[in-house]
């Protein structure tokens, strides 16, 4: 048999042959060839040429009424003599072999107006070459078959666009989670029904999700990532081509290993990170979905060396060398400023999660401190609740008040966690403290709270307990201690201060003092 060629198919989704056969209005019937549910067609084409090979691109349902068939077959599909039958067998053998060589997907034979039945020699040839043969009844026109193909293609295209859109939305939502990189990889692996992995500049797997591939697939995918990694990032990718010209790595590459499709995407940061995907199937929209994931991962892993980044670096150096905050602040943006403390609801945050949170809040000024992320946000960007995070927000302040705002945000976060709210803000409404000079208020606070001066744990417990209206359970949650520990500490505070902590006047005075302590 002649060697088949790969069809030059269009970018639209193909139509399963089974879907066309299921159309009751067409009444098509398959009478020869394999009944493979994976057989698809990319278009319908009508031709009465004895050799259609030069006019086929591949993937077609070729429709013919048999005008080109020698008359020796007769109207009943085959009562010729033995010699004629042999010649017709050779004719259909050549005819079908040329269709298969051109990449034709199936053959449709119309029963009118030339032939009353499908020639038996044609049926035999299609069985021999594995070409699906459809019987087209007299009441079904070829234009009707072509229209049905395009209708099914339009439906498939709409479904594919919907699938891509839903995938884009789910990937964007995953990128905003506290664990953005693993979340994006998990969602991508689910959408493509395969495995997705993030490779570092040295070629090692940083994170992966989905079905565990075989060792052969892992090795092949790792080799494919080296193709798209920038020159110099790995020893297997030279900086120059053999002719001495600078080498530029492609942004993506694909390969196959048995029935597994492999794809690699260079992330836009240029730092050598690569997204690798292995899946057993390959739908038309899969490349678009994987490309969206690559863009999101580029944002999450990239280091932006821009003018703004240089200014932030300069601001840090000046602070370390002793410049006052109000002189440094203009380098990082216009004030006033909000300090945001954030804590994830699940696992402790990492650097990528912190960067994703900063991006969601509209600020690159992010600090990861153990289990809390601190973000300095321009007051013009009002922080909103973030999925998977609990936030505490300070009042808007100038650079000189940044340390005080940091404390406000920490207390707001503790209150938010204790009350199980997504976001809590520091109250900035003018009150009693505005009637007392700050120096006098601080002096009064030092005198009243002197017994707690060397007991910061007690002072912090008292402050939290008062802010939560004397709730033992909420205070225990906020401080991450047992409620009995809270009771013991509050009792100790009452004894050291010689105060009745059940008296609302005493509570008010202590709260005022703690705010200025």
Short mmCIF file of C-alpha atoms in Angstrom, two decimals:
data_model
loop_
_atom_site.label_atom_id
_atom_site.label_comp_id
_atom_site.label_asym_id
_atom_site.label_seq_id
_atom_site.Cartn_x
_atom_site.Cartn_y
_atom_site.Cartn_z
CA UNK A 1 0.00 0.00 0.00
CA UNK A 2 1.23 3.57 -0.64
CA UNK A 3 2.40 5.69 2.23
CA UNK A 4 -0.17 8.14 3.57
CA UNK A 5 0.53 11.83 4.09
CA UNK A 6 -0.32 13.96 7.10
CA UNK A 7 -3.35 16.15 6.29
CA UNK A 8 -2.89 19.93 6.17
CA UNK A 9 -5.91 20.50 8.40
CA UNK A 10 -7.54 23.88 9.19
CA UNK A 11 -7.43 25.38 12.71
CA UNK A 12 -11.12 24.59 13.33
CA UNK A 13 -12.08 21.51 15.38
CA UNK A 14 -12.68 18.39 13.27
CA UNK A 15 -16.02 16.59 13.10
CA UNK A 16 -16.27 12.98 14.29
CA UNK A 17 -17.48 10.77 11.48
CA UNK A 18 -19.85 9.15 13.98
CA UNK A 19 -21.56 12.53 14.53
CA UNK A 20 -22.23 12.84 10.81
CA UNK A 21 -23.59 9.30 10.66
CA UNK A 22 -25.88 10.11 13.59
CA UNK A 23 -27.65 12.85 11.60
CA UNK A 24 -31.07 11.33 10.85
CA UNK A 25 -31.82 13.94 8.17
CA UNK A 26 -28.87 12.67 6.10
CA UNK A 27 -29.56 8.91 6.49
CA UNK A 28 -25.94 8.06 5.73
CA UNK A 29 -24.84 4.44 6.20
CA UNK A 30 -21.31 3.10 6.57
CA UNK A 31 -20.94 -0.06 4.49
CA UNK A 32 -17.17 -0.63 4.46
CA UNK A 33 -13.96 0.30 6.24
CA UNK A 34 -13.18 0.42 9.98
CA UNK A 35 -15.80 1.73 12.42
CA UNK A 36 -13.33 3.74 14.49
CA UNK A 37 -14.95 6.29 16.86
CA UNK A 38 -11.79 8.40 16.61
CA UNK A 39 -12.17 8.93 12.84
CA UNK A 40 -12.68 12.64 12.11
CA UNK A 41 -13.18 14.75 9.01
CA UNK A 42 -12.08 18.33 8.45
CA UNK A 43 -14.20 19.20 5.43
CA UNK A 44 -16.35 17.76 2.65
CA UNK A 45 -15.25 17.81 -1.00
CA UNK A 46 -17.06 16.66 -4.17
CA UNK A 47 -15.07 15.30 -7.11
CA UNK A 48 -15.81 13.05 -10.10
CA UNK A 49 -12.15 12.79 -11.09
CA UNK A 50 -10.81 9.31 -11.69
CA UNK A 51 -7.68 10.38 -9.77
CA UNK A 52 -8.64 12.91 -7.05
CA UNK A 53 -5.17 12.86 -5.46
CA UNK A 54 -3.95 16.22 -6.87
CA UNK A 55 -7.05 18.02 -5.55
CA UNK A 56 -7.09 16.71 -1.97
CA UNK A 57 -5.40 18.33 1.02
CA UNK A 58 -6.12 15.56 3.51
CA UNK A 59 -8.82 14.99 6.11
CA UNK A 60 -11.70 15.22 3.59
CA UNK A 61 -14.93 13.35 3.26
CA UNK A 62 -14.74 12.85 -0.52
CA UNK A 63 -18.17 12.70 -2.16
CA UNK A 64 -18.69 11.10 -5.57
CA UNK A 65 -21.65 9.86 -7.64
CA UNK A 66 -19.41 7.45 -9.56
CA UNK A 67 -19.51 9.34 -12.89
CA UNK A 68 -15.87 8.43 -13.41
CA UNK A 69 -16.47 4.69 -12.93
CA UNK A 70 -16.18 2.62 -16.15
CA UNK A 71 -19.57 1.57 -17.56
CA UNK A 72 -18.69 -2.10 -17.31
CA UNK A 73 -20.03 -2.20 -13.74
CA UNK A 74 -23.61 -1.95 -14.92
CA UNK A 75 -26.48 -0.39 -13.05
CA UNK A 76 -26.74 -3.15 -10.45
CA UNK A 77 -23.20 -2.70 -9.19
CA UNK A 78 -21.61 -5.74 -10.68
CA UNK A 79 -22.68 -8.40 -13.13
CA UNK A 80 -19.78 -8.13 -15.59
CA UNK A 81 -17.67 -10.97 -16.82
CA UNK A 82 -14.69 -12.34 -14.94
CA UNK A 83 -12.14 -10.30 -16.93
CA UNK A 84 -14.12 -7.12 -16.56
CA UNK A 85 -14.54 -7.78 -12.83
CA UNK A 86 -10.77 -8.08 -12.51
CA UNK A 87 -10.22 -4.83 -14.40
CA UNK A 88 -12.79 -3.03 -12.20
CA UNK A 89 -11.11 -4.42 -9.11
CA UNK A 90 -7.82 -2.94 -10.30
CA UNK A 91 -9.55 0.37 -11.09
CA UNK A 92 -11.09 0.74 -7.62
CA UNK A 93 -7.91 -0.50 -6.00
CA UNK A 94 -5.98 2.35 -7.67
CA UNK A 95 -8.79 4.84 -6.95
CA UNK A 96 -9.03 4.09 -3.23
CA UNK A 97 -5.26 3.84 -2.77
CA UNK A 98 -4.85 7.34 -4.20
CA UNK A 99 -7.48 8.73 -1.81
CA UNK A 100 -5.73 7.11 1.13
CA UNK A 101 -2.33 8.38 -0.07
CA UNK A 102 -3.72 11.92 -0.22
CA UNK A 103 -4.89 11.65 3.39
CA UNK A 104 -8.63 11.37 2.69
CA UNK A 105 -10.61 10.53 5.80
CA UNK A 106 -13.66 8.85 4.23
CA UNK A 107 -15.48 8.29 0.95
CA UNK A 108 -19.17 8.98 0.35
CA UNK A 109 -20.80 7.29 -2.66
CA UNK A 110 -24.11 8.69 -3.97
CA UNK A 111 -26.69 6.23 -5.29
CA UNK A 112 -28.21 8.66 -7.77
CA UNK A 113 -28.29 9.47 -10.60
CA UNK A 114 -25.66 7.08 -12.06
CA UNK A 115 -25.63 4.01 -9.82
CA UNK A 116 -28.42 2.15 -8.06
CA UNK A 117 -26.03 0.38 -5.67
CA UNK A 118 -22.48 0.82 -4.50
CA UNK A 119 -20.12 -1.31 -6.65
CA UNK A 120 -18.96 -4.42 -4.82
CA UNK A 121 -15.39 -3.87 -5.99
CA UNK A 122 -15.38 -0.44 -4.35
CA UNK A 123 -16.59 -1.95 -1.08
CA UNK A 124 -13.81 -4.52 -1.23
CA UNK A 125 -11.15 -1.91 -1.98
CA UNK A 126 -12.25 0.31 0.94
CA UNK A 127 -12.13 -2.67 3.29
CA UNK A 128 -8.67 -3.55 1.99
CA UNK A 129 -7.24 -0.04 2.46
CA UNK A 130 -9.11 0.78 5.67
CA UNK A 131 -11.06 3.70 4.20
CA UNK A 132 -14.56 4.28 5.66
CA UNK A 133 -17.14 4.10 2.87
CA UNK A 134 -20.53 5.79 3.29
CA UNK A 135 -23.63 5.11 1.24
CA UNK A 136 -25.40 8.39 0.40
CA UNK A 137 -29.12 7.77 -0.29
CA UNK A 138 -30.83 9.37 -3.34
CA UNK A 139 -32.78 11.91 -1.25
CA UNK A 140 -29.58 13.32 0.32
CA UNK A 141 -27.69 15.88 -1.75
CA UNK A 142 -23.95 16.37 -1.55
CA UNK A 143 -24.49 20.03 -0.68
CA UNK A 144 -26.67 18.89 2.22
CA UNK A 145 -23.85 16.67 3.49
CA UNK A 146 -21.35 19.55 3.17
CA UNK A 147 -23.72 21.89 5.02
CA UNK A 148 -24.10 19.35 7.83
CA UNK A 149 -20.32 19.10 8.12
CA UNK A 150 -19.97 22.86 8.47
CA UNK A 151 -22.81 23.01 10.99
CA UNK A 152 -21.12 20.37 13.13
CA UNK A 153 -17.80 22.22 12.79
CA UNK A 154 -19.44 25.48 13.92
CA UNK A 155 -20.90 23.72 16.95
CA UNK A 156 -17.54 22.18 17.77
CA UNK A 157 -15.83 25.54 17.34
CA UNK A 158 -18.29 27.22 19.72
CA UNK A 159 -17.81 24.46 22.28
CA UNK A 160 -14.03 24.77 21.97
CA UNK A 161 -14.16 28.56 22.44
CA UNK A 162 -16.32 28.06 25.51
CA UNK A 163 -13.85 25.51 26.88
CA UNK A 164 -10.91 27.86 26.31
CA UNK A 165 -12.74 30.79 27.93
CA UNK A 166 -13.67 28.74 30.99
CA UNK A 167 -10.09 27.51 31.25
CA UNK A 168 -8.72 31.06 31.08
CA UNK A 169 -11.05 32.17 33.86
CA UNK A 170 -10.19 29.22 36.08
CA UNK A 171 -6.44 29.72 35.54
CA UNK A 172 -6.72 33.42 36.43
CA UNK A 173 -8.62 32.51 39.59
CA UNK A 174 -5.95 29.96 40.48
CA UNK A 175 -3.21 32.60 40.06
CA UNK A 176 -4.84 34.74 42.75
CA UNK A 177 -4.78 32.00 45.39
CA UNK A 178 -2.25 31.98 48.26
CA UNK A 179 -0.38 29.14 46.50
CA UNK A 180 -0.56 30.51 42.94
CA UNK A 181 2.03 28.38 41.13
CA UNK A 182 0.80 24.97 42.37
CA UNK A 183 -2.80 26.12 41.84
CA UNK A 184 -2.15 27.14 38.22
CA UNK A 185 -0.36 23.85 37.52
CA UNK A 186 -3.17 21.82 39.10
CA UNK A 187 -5.84 23.65 37.11
CA UNK A 188 -3.86 23.31 33.86
CA UNK A 189 -3.33 19.59 34.42
CA UNK A 190 -7.06 19.16 35.04
CA UNK A 191 -8.01 21.09 31.90
CA UNK A 192 -5.62 19.14 29.68
CA UNK A 193 -6.09 15.78 31.44
CA UNK A 194 -2.35 15.30 31.79
CA UNK A 195 0.69 16.47 33.72
CA UNK A 196 1.98 20.04 34.06
CA UNK A 197 5.37 20.93 35.56
CA UNK A 198 7.37 24.08 36.20
CA UNK A 199 11.10 23.67 35.46
CA UNK A 200 13.73 25.92 36.99
CA UNK A 201 16.67 27.49 35.14
CA UNK A 202 18.81 24.46 35.97
CA UNK A 203 16.26 22.05 34.49
CA UNK A 204 14.96 20.66 37.78
CA UNK A 205 11.24 20.36 38.48
CA UNK A 206 10.13 23.03 40.94
CA UNK A 207 6.46 22.05 41.10
CA UNK A 208 4.23 19.58 39.25
CA UNK A 209 0.59 18.50 39.18
CA UNK A 210 -1.64 15.95 37.47
CA UNK A 211 -1.08 12.39 36.41
CA UNK A 212 2.38 11.05 37.17
CA UNK A 213 4.10 10.40 33.81
CA UNK A 214 6.41 7.51 33.10
CA UNK A 215 10.16 7.89 33.43
CA UNK A 216 10.50 7.89 29.63
CA UNK A 217 8.00 10.74 29.34
CA UNK A 218 9.76 12.69 32.11
CA UNK A 219 13.09 12.32 30.36
CA UNK A 220 11.68 13.33 26.97
CA UNK A 221 9.86 16.35 28.42
CA UNK A 222 12.95 17.46 30.30
CA UNK A 223 14.91 17.31 27.05
CA UNK A 224 12.23 19.33 25.28
CA UNK A 225 12.41 22.11 27.89
CA UNK A 226 16.11 22.55 27.08
CA UNK A 227 15.11 23.48 23.52
CA UNK A 228 13.20 26.59 24.66
CA UNK A 229 15.47 27.58 27.55
CA UNK A 230 17.50 30.73 26.78
CA UNK A 231 21.12 30.15 25.67
CA UNK A 232 23.58 29.95 28.52
CA UNK A 233 20.97 28.73 31.02
CA UNK A 234 21.97 25.13 30.44
CA UNK A 235 25.05 23.43 29.11
CA UNK A 236 22.99 21.64 26.45
CA UNK A 237 22.01 24.88 24.71
CA UNK A 238 25.04 26.63 23.14
CA UNK A 239 25.09 30.41 22.79
CA UNK A 240 25.82 30.22 19.06
CA UNK A 241 24.66 28.25 16.06
CA UNK A 242 27.29 26.20 14.13
CA UNK A 243 27.74 29.12 11.71
CA UNK A 244 28.65 31.46 14.57
CA UNK A 245 25.39 33.44 14.60
CA UNK A 246 23.81 34.19 18.00
CA UNK A 247 21.34 31.52 18.98
CA UNK A 248 17.76 32.49 19.85
CA UNK A 249 15.70 29.81 21.56
CA UNK A 250 12.09 29.32 20.38
CA UNK A 251 9.31 30.29 22.76
CA UNK A 252 7.60 26.88 22.49
CA UNK A 253 8.28 23.38 21.22
CA UNK A 254 6.28 20.19 20.80
CA UNK A 255 7.03 16.51 20.40
CA UNK A 256 5.36 13.13 20.78
CA UNK A 257 6.40 9.96 22.56
CA UNK A 258 4.20 7.01 21.59
CA UNK A 259 0.66 8.27 22.34
CA UNK A 260 1.80 11.11 24.65
CA UNK A 261 1.92 14.67 23.38
CA UNK A 262 4.68 16.85 24.85
CA UNK A 263 4.88 20.64 24.87
CA UNK A 264 7.29 23.15 26.42
CA UNK A 265 6.78 26.90 26.85
CA UNK A 266 9.52 29.37 27.79
CA UNK A 267 8.27 31.77 30.44
CA UNK A 268 8.54 35.42 29.56
CA UNK A 269 10.73 36.36 32.49
CA UNK A 270 13.80 35.27 30.51
CA UNK A 271 15.31 33.67 33.61
CA UNK A 272 15.16 30.12 32.28
CA UNK A 273 11.86 28.99 33.79
CA UNK A 274 9.91 26.63 31.50
CA UNK A 275 6.41 25.16 31.59
CA UNK A 276 6.25 21.54 30.47
CA UNK A 277 3.02 19.70 29.60
CA UNK A 278 2.45 16.00 28.86
CA UNK A 279 -1.00 14.78 27.79
CA UNK A 280 -2.41 11.76 25.98
CA UNK A 281 -4.75 13.87 23.83
CA UNK A 282 -4.38 17.12 21.93
CA UNK A 283 -7.41 19.30 21.33
CA UNK A 284 -7.24 22.42 19.11
CA UNK A 285 -7.61 24.77 22.09
CA UNK A 286 -5.00 23.08 24.29
CA UNK A 287 -2.17 25.27 22.96
CA UNK A 288 -4.13 28.42 23.80
CA UNK A 289 -4.92 27.17 27.31
CA UNK A 290 -1.29 26.23 27.98
CA UNK A 291 -0.13 29.61 26.61
CA UNK A 292 -2.41 31.42 29.08
CA UNK A 293 -0.92 29.37 31.91
CA UNK A 294 2.59 30.24 30.67
CA UNK A 295 1.77 33.97 30.76
CA UNK A 296 0.43 33.71 34.32
CA UNK A 297 3.45 31.71 35.46
CA UNK A 298 5.72 34.30 33.82
CA UNK A 299 4.13 37.00 35.96
CA UNK A 300 4.46 34.87 39.08
CA UNK A 301 8.09 33.88 38.55
CA UNK A 302 9.48 36.91 36.77
CA UNK A 303 11.73 39.57 38.18
CA UNK A 304 10.81 42.92 36.65
CA UNK A 305 14.02 44.89 36.08
CA UNK A 306 12.33 48.19 35.26
CA UNK A 307 12.90 51.80 36.18
CA UNK A 308 10.45 51.39 39.02
CA UNK A 309 12.42 48.39 40.27
CA UNK A 310 15.65 50.41 40.20
CA UNK A 311 13.94 53.19 42.16
CA UNK A 312 12.77 50.71 44.81
CA UNK A 313 16.29 49.34 45.08
CA UNK A 314 17.62 52.87 45.50
CA UNK A 315 15.02 53.57 48.20
CA UNK A 316 16.10 50.49 50.15
CA UNK A 317 19.76 51.47 49.97
CA UNK A 318 19.01 54.99 51.18
CA UNK A 319 16.97 53.68 54.12
CA UNK A 320 19.79 51.35 55.09
CA UNK A 321 22.22 54.26 54.92
CA UNK A 322 20.13 56.37 57.25
CA UNK A 323 17.92 58.56 55.06
CA UNK A 324 14.60 59.47 56.73
CA UNK A 325 11.47 57.74 55.33
CA UNK A 326 9.88 60.99 54.09
CA UNK A 327 12.88 61.56 51.78
CA UNK A 328 12.82 57.99 50.46
CA UNK A 329 9.04 57.67 49.94
CA UNK A 330 8.89 59.65 46.64
CA UNK A 331 11.13 57.01 45.03
CA UNK A 332 8.52 54.29 45.51
CA UNK A 333 5.36 56.29 44.79
CA UNK A 334 3.02 58.95 45.96
CA UNK A 335 1.54 58.85 49.48
CA UNK A 336 -0.25 58.63 51.77
CA UNK A 337 0.20 54.93 52.38
CA UNK A 338 -1.65 51.94 53.79
CA UNK A 339 0.07 49.01 55.46
CA UNK A 340 -1.62 45.66 54.84
CA UNK A 341 -0.91 42.53 56.88
CA UNK A 342 -2.15 39.32 55.28
CA UNK A 343 -2.22 35.72 56.34
CA UNK A 344 -3.32 32.75 54.17
CA UNK A 345 -6.12 30.54 55.39
CA UNK A 346 -4.30 27.31 54.59
CA UNK A 347 -0.56 26.71 54.34
CA UNK A 348 2.14 29.27 55.15
CA UNK A 349 2.85 31.66 52.25
CA UNK A 350 5.90 31.46 50.04
CA UNK A 351 7.63 34.12 47.95
CA UNK A 352 5.49 33.45 44.89
CA UNK A 353 2.26 33.66 46.89
CA UNK A 354 3.44 36.94 48.43
CA UNK A 355 4.23 38.37 45.00
CA UNK A 356 0.82 37.30 43.69
CA UNK A 357 -0.88 39.00 46.64
CA UNK A 358 1.08 42.19 46.03
CA UNK A 359 0.03 42.13 42.37
CA UNK A 360 -3.60 41.67 43.39
CA UNK A 361 -3.36 44.65 45.75
CA UNK A 362 -1.60 46.74 43.12
CA UNK A 363 1.76 47.10 44.85
CA UNK A 364 5.22 45.55 44.30
CA UNK A 365 6.30 46.55 47.83
CA UNK A 366 5.93 43.18 49.53
CA UNK A 367 7.62 41.64 52.56
CA UNK A 368 7.31 37.98 53.51
CA UNK A 369 7.80 37.62 57.26
CA UNK A 370 7.31 34.03 58.39
CA UNK A 371 3.55 33.36 58.26
CA UNK A 372 2.48 36.95 57.49
CA UNK A 373 2.84 38.97 54.30
CA UNK A 374 3.17 42.74 54.63
CA UNK A 375 2.33 45.01 51.72
CA UNK A 376 2.84 48.77 51.47
CA UNK A 377 0.01 50.13 49.31
CA UNK A 378 -0.59 53.62 48.01
CA UNK A 379 -3.74 54.99 49.71
CA UNK A 380 -5.34 55.59 46.31
CA UNK A 381 -5.65 51.80 45.87
CA UNK A 382 -8.24 50.64 48.38
CA UNK A 383 -7.47 47.03 49.39
CA UNK A 384 -10.30 44.56 48.81
CA UNK A 385 -10.76 41.08 50.32
CA UNK A 386 -8.65 38.45 48.57
CA UNK A 387 -9.74 34.80 48.19
CA UNK A 388 -7.83 32.54 50.56
CA UNK A 389 -6.39 35.42 52.62
CA UNK A 390 -7.27 37.27 55.83
CA UNK A 391 -6.27 40.95 55.71
CA UNK A 392 -5.68 43.70 58.23
CA UNK A 393 -5.41 47.28 56.89
CA UNK A 394 -3.96 50.31 58.64
CA UNK A 395 -5.09 53.90 58.44
CA UNK A 396 -3.64 56.07 55.66
CA UNK A 397 -0.41 57.63 56.91
CA UNK A 398 2.65 59.49 55.75
CA UNK A 399 6.11 57.88 55.62
CA UNK A 400 7.04 59.07 59.11
CA UNK A 401 4.08 57.09 60.54
CA UNK A 402 4.90 53.83 58.72
CA UNK A 403 5.95 52.00 61.94
CA UNK A 404 2.71 53.00 63.68
CA UNK A 405 0.70 51.89 60.64
CA UNK A 406 2.52 48.56 60.73
CA UNK A 407 1.28 48.05 64.29
CA UNK A 408 -2.24 49.08 63.29
CA UNK A 409 -2.30 46.56 60.46
CA UNK A 410 -1.07 43.78 62.75
CA UNK A 411 -3.84 44.50 65.25
CA UNK A 412 -6.43 44.72 62.48
CA UNK A 413 -5.28 41.32 61.18
CA UNK A 414 -5.59 39.80 64.65
CA UNK A 415 -9.13 41.20 64.94
CA UNK A 416 -10.04 39.89 61.48
CA UNK A 417 -8.80 36.39 62.30
CA UNK A 418 -10.57 36.41 65.67
CA UNK A 419 -13.87 37.51 64.15
CA UNK A 420 -13.39 35.31 61.05
CA UNK A 421 -13.79 38.21 58.64
CA UNK A 422 -11.88 38.48 55.37
CA UNK A 423 -10.68 42.05 55.97
CA UNK A 424 -10.55 44.38 58.98
CA UNK A 425 -9.54 48.03 58.91
CA UNK A 426 -8.02 50.18 61.61
CA UNK A 427 -10.57 52.73 62.86
CA UNK A 428 -9.57 56.30 62.00
CA UNK A 429 -12.58 58.19 63.39
CA UNK A 430 -11.56 61.16 65.67
CA UNK A 431 -12.26 60.47 69.34
CA UNK A 432 -11.19 61.19 72.90
CA UNK A 433 -7.49 60.93 72.08
CA UNK A 434 -7.76 64.01 69.84
CA UNK A 435 -8.69 66.06 72.94
CA UNK A 436 -5.51 65.12 74.81
CA UNK A 437 -2.06 66.33 73.72
CA UNK A 438 -0.02 63.36 72.46
CA UNK A 439 2.81 63.94 74.95
CA UNK A 440 0.38 63.97 77.89
CA UNK A 441 -1.34 60.86 76.58
CA UNK A 442 1.96 58.97 76.31
CA UNK A 443 3.01 60.06 79.82
CA UNK A 444 -0.33 58.90 81.24
CA UNK A 445 -0.02 55.57 79.43
CA UNK A 446 3.48 54.95 80.78
CA UNK A 447 2.39 55.66 84.35
CA UNK A 448 -0.80 53.58 84.20
CA UNK A 449 0.82 50.61 82.48
CA UNK A 450 4.12 50.70 84.38
CA UNK A 451 3.41 47.32 86.11
CA UNK A 452 3.29 45.73 82.65
CA UNK A 453 6.38 47.48 81.28
CA UNK A 454 8.58 44.39 81.38
CA UNK A 455 5.76 41.97 80.56
CA UNK A 456 4.99 42.50 76.83
CA UNK A 457 3.02 39.25 76.55
CA UNK A 458 0.61 40.45 79.24
CA UNK A 459 0.25 43.90 77.65
CA UNK A 460 -0.42 42.39 74.23
CA UNK A 461 -2.99 39.96 75.66
CA UNK A 462 -4.77 42.79 77.48
CA UNK A 463 -4.83 44.92 74.34
CA UNK A 464 -6.24 42.09 72.22
CA UNK A 465 -8.77 41.08 74.89
CA UNK A 466 -10.09 44.63 75.18
CA UNK A 467 -10.24 45.07 71.40
CA UNK A 468 -12.43 41.94 71.19
CA UNK A 469 -14.81 43.10 73.95
CA UNK A 470 -13.52 40.67 76.54
CA UNK A 471 -14.07 37.51 74.48
CA UNK A 472 -11.89 34.69 75.77
CA UNK A 473 -12.34 32.50 72.71
CA UNK A 474 -11.68 35.19 70.11
CA UNK A 475 -8.64 36.42 72.01
CA UNK A 476 -7.29 32.86 72.13
CA UNK A 477 -7.75 32.55 68.35
CA UNK A 478 -6.07 35.91 67.68
CA UNK A 479 -3.07 35.13 69.89
CA UNK A 480 -2.95 31.43 69.00
CA UNK A 481 -2.98 30.33 72.64
CA UNK A 482 -5.38 28.32 74.77
CA UNK A 483 -8.36 30.17 76.25
CA UNK A 484 -7.19 29.20 79.76
CA UNK A 485 -3.91 30.97 79.04
CA UNK A 486 -5.89 34.10 78.15
CA UNK A 487 -7.84 33.88 81.44
CA UNK A 488 -4.64 33.47 83.44
CA UNK A 489 -2.93 36.41 81.73
CA UNK A 490 -5.94 38.74 82.15
CA UNK A 491 -6.23 37.79 85.82
CA UNK A 492 -2.53 38.54 86.23
CA UNK A 493 -3.00 41.93 84.51
CA UNK A 494 -5.83 42.79 86.89
CA UNK A 495 -3.68 41.90 89.88
CA UNK A 496 -0.61 43.87 88.71
CA UNK A 497 -2.68 46.92 87.77
CA UNK A 498 -4.84 46.63 90.90
CA UNK A 499 -7.85 47.24 88.69
CA UNK A 500 -11.32 45.72 88.26
CA UNK A 501 -11.26 44.70 84.61
CA UNK A 502 -15.03 44.09 84.66
CA UNK A 503 -15.57 47.84 85.19
CA UNK A 504 -16.27 49.53 81.79
CA UNK A 505 -14.66 52.78 82.95
CA UNK A 506 -11.46 50.92 83.82
CA UNK A 507 -11.54 49.16 80.49
CA UNK A 508 -11.96 52.47 78.63
CA UNK A 509 -9.03 54.07 80.46
CA UNK A 510 -6.79 51.06 79.86
CA UNK A 511 -7.73 50.96 76.18
CA UNK A 512 -6.84 54.64 75.84
CA UNK A 513 -3.50 54.02 77.52
CA UNK A 514 -2.70 50.95 75.44
CA UNK A 515 -3.30 52.89 72.23
CA UNK A 516 -0.56 55.33 73.25
CA UNK A 517 1.77 52.85 74.86
#
